[in-house]
PDB file of C-alpha atoms in Angstrom:
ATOM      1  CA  UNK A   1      60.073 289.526   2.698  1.00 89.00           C
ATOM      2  CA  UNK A   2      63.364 289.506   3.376  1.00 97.00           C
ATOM      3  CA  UNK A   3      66.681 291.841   2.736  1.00 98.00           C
ATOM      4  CA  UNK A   4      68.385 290.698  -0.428  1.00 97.00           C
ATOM      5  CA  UNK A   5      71.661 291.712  -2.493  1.00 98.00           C
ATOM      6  CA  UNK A   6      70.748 291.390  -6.124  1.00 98.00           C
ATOM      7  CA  UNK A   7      73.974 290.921  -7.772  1.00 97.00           C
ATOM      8  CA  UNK A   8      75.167 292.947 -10.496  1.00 97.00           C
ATOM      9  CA  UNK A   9      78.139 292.696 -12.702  1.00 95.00           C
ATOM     10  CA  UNK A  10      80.623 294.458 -15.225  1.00 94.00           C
ATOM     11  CA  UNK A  11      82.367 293.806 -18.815  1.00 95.00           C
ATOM     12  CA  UNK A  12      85.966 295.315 -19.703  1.00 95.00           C
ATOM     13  CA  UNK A  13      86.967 295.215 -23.035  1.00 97.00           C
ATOM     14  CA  UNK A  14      89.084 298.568 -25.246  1.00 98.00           C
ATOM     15  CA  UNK A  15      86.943 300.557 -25.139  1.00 97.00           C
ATOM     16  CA  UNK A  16      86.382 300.937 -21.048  1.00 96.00           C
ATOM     17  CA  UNK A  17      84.203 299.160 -18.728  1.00 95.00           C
ATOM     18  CA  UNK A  18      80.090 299.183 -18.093  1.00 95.00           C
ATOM     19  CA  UNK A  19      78.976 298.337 -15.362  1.00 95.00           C
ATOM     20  CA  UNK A  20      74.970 297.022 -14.997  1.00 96.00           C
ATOM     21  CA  UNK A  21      72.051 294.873 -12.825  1.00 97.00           C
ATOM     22  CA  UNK A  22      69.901 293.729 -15.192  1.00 97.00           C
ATOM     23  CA  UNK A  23      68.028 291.761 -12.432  1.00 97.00           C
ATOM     24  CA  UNK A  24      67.062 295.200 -11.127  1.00 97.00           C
ATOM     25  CA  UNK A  25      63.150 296.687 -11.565  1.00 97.00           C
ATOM     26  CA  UNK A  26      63.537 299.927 -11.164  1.00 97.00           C
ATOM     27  CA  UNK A  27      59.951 300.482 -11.461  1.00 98.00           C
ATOM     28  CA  UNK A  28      58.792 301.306  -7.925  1.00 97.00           C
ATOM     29  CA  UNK A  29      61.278 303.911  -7.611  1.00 98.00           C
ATOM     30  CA  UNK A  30      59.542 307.265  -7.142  1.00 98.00           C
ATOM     31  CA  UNK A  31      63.018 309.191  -5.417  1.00 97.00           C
ATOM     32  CA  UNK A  32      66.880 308.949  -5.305  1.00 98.00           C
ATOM     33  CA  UNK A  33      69.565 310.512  -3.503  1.00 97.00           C
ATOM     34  CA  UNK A  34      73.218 310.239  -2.482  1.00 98.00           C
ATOM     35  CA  UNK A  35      74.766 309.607   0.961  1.00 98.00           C
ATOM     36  CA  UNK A  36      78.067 310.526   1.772  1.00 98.00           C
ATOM     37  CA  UNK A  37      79.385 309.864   5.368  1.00 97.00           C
ATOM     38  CA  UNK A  38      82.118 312.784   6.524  1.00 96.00           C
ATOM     39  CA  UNK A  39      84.329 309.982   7.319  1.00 97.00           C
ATOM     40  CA  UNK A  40      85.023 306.245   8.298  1.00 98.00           C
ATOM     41  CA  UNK A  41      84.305 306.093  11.642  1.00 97.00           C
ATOM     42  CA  UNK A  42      80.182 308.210  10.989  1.00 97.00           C
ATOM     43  CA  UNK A  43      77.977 305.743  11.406  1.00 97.00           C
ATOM     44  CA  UNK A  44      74.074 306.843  10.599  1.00 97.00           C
ATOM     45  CA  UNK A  45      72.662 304.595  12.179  1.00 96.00           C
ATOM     46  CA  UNK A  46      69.500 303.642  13.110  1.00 98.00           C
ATOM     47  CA  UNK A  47      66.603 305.102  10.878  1.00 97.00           C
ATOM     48  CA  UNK A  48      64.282 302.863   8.911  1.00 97.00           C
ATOM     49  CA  UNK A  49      60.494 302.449   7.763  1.00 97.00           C
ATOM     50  CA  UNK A  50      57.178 300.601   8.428  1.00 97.00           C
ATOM     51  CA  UNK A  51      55.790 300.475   4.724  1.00 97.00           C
ATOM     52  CA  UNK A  52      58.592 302.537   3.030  1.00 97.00           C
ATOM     53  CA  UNK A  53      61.287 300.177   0.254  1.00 98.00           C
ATOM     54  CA  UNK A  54      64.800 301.410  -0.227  1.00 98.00           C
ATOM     55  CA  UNK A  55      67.530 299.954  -2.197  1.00 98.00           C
ATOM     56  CA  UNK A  56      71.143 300.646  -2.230  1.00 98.00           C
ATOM     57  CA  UNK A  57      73.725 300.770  -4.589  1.00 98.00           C
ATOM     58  CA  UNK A  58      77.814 301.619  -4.328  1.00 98.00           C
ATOM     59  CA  UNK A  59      78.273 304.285  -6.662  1.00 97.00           C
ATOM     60  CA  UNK A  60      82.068 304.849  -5.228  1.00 98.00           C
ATOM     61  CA  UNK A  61      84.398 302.975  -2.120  1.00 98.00           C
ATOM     62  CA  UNK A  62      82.853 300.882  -0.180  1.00 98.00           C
ATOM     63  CA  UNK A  63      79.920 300.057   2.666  1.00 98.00           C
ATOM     64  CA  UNK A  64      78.656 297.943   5.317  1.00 98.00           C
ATOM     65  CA  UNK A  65      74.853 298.282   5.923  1.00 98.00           C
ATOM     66  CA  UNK A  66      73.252 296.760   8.985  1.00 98.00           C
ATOM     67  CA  UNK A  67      69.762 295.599   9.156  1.00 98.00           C
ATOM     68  CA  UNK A  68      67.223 294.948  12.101  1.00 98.00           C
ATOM     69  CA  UNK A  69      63.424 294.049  11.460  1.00 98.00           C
ATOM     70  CA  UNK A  70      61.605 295.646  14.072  1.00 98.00           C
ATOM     71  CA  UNK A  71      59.284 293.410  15.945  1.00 96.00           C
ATOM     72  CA  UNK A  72      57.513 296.669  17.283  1.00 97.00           C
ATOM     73  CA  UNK A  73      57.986 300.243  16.461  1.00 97.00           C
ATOM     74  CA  UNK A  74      56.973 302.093  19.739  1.00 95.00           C
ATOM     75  CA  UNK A  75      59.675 299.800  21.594  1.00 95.00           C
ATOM     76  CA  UNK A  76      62.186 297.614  19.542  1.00 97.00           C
ATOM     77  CA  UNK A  77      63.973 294.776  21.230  1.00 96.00           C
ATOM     78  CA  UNK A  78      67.140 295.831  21.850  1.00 97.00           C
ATOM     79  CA  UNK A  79      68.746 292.636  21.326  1.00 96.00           C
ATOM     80  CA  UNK A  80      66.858 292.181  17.832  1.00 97.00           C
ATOM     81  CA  UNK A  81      68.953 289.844  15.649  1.00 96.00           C
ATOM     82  CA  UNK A  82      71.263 292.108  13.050  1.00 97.00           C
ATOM     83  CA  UNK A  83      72.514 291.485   8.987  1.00 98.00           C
ATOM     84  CA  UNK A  84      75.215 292.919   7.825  1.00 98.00           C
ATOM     85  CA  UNK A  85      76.035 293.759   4.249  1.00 98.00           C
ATOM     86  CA  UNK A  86      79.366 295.061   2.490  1.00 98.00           C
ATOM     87  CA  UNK A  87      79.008 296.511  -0.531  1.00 98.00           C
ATOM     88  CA  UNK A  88      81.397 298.411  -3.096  1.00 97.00           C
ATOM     89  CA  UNK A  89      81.516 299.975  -6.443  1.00 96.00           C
ATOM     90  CA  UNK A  90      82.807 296.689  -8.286  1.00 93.00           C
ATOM     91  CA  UNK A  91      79.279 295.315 -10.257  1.00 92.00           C
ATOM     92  CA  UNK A  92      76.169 297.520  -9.158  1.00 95.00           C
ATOM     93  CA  UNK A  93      74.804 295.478  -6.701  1.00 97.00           C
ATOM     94  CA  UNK A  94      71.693 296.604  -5.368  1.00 98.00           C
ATOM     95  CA  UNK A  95      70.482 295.832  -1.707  1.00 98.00           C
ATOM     96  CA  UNK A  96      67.225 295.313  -1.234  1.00 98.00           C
ATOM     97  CA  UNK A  97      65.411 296.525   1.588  1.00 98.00           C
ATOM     98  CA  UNK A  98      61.598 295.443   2.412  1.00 98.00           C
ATOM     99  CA  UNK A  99      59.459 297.764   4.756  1.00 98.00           C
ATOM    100  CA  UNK A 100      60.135 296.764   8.341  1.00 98.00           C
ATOM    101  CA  UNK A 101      63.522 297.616   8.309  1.00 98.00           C
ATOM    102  CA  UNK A 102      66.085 300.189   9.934  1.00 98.00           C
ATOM    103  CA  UNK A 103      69.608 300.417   8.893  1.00 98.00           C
ATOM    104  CA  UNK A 104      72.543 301.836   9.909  1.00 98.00           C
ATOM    105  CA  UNK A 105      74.845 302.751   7.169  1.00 98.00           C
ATOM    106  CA  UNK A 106      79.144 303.001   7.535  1.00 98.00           C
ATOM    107  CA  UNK A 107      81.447 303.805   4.873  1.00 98.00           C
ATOM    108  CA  UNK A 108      84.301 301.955   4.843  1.00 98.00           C
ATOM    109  CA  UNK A 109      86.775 303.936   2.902  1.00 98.00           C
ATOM    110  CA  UNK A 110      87.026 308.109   2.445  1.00 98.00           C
ATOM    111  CA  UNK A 111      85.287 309.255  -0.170  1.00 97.00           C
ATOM    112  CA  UNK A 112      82.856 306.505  -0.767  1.00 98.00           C
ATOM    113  CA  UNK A 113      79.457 307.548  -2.136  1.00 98.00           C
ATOM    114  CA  UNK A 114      75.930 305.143  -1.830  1.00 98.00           C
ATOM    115  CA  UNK A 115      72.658 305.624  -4.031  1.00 98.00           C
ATOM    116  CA  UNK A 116      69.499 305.457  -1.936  1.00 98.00           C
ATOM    117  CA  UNK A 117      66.089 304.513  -3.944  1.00 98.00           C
ATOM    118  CA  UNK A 118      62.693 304.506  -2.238  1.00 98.00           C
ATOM    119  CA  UNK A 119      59.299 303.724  -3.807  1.00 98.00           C
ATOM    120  CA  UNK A 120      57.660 307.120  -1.615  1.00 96.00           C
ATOM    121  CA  UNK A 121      58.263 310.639  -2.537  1.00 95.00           C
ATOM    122  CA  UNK A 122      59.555 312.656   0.350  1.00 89.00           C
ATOM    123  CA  UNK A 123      56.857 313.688   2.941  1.00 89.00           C
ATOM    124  CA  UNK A 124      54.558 311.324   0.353  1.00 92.00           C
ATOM    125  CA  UNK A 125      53.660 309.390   3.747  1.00 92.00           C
ATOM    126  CA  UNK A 126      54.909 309.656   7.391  1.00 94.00           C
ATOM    127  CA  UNK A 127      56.884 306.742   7.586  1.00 96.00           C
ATOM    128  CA  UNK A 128      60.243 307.282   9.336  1.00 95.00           C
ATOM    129  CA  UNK A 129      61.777 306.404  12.408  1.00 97.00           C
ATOM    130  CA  UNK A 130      64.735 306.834  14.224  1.00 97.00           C
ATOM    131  CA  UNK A 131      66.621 305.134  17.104  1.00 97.00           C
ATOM    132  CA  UNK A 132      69.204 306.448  19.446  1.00 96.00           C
ATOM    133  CA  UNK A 133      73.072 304.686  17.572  1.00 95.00           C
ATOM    134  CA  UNK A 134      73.653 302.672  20.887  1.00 95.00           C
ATOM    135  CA  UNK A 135      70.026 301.158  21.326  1.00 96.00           C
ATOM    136  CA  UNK A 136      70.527 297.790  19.890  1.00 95.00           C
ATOM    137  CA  UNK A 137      73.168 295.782  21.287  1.00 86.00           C
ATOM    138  CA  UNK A 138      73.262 292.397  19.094  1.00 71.00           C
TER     139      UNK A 138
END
């Protein structure tokens, strides 16, 4: 499987404005959290999982959220092909994240706030890895 942004959307009207994904299973989710960076130029990047699924959503500003599929977890290829993502808070899209995946995750204006989902608990399975910011060069 591949990464995939499953569009959301919103409706005005007097009363205020609702914003929804009603393409979204929320099913698999088993834990949630919030990640703000301290600023624009923090980049968390890169962390990801073998058999883990996370999904993102904008909750407030605005994101970009790089992928690499790692062709082998004990030494990456450095130059592993990269997709990029920008996301705001306009229409609750969701990205989709398969296992196999690390990300690296910028906000792009102060004060913007992203939901995490995963279908594991935390410390349900050791399943995370990590990778030094300036390892992949594509």
């Amino acid at each position: 499987m591949q990464p995939k942004l499953i569009k959301g959307g919103n409706h005005k009207d007097e009363r205020g404005e609702i914003q929804f994904n009603n393409e979204f299973n929320a099913a698999a989710v088993k834990r949630i959290y919030t990640i703000e960076n301290a600023d624009t130029s923090t980049v968390r990047a890169w962390q990801g999982h073998a058999i883990e699924t996370r999904w993102f959503a904008v909750l407030q500003g605005s994101f970009q959220i790089k992928l690499i599929q790692i062709d082998n977890w004990e030494q990456p290829n450095p130059q592993s092909k990269m997709r990029t993502f920008e996301l705001n808070d306009q229409g609750l899209h969701i990205l989709y994240v398969p296992p196999g995946f690390i990300s690296s995750i910028q906000a792009l204006e102060q004060g913007s706030k992203l939901l995490a989902m995963s279908d594991y608990q935390l410390g349900e399975v050791k399943d995370e890895y990590r990778f030094d910011k300036n390892y992949f060069t594509s």
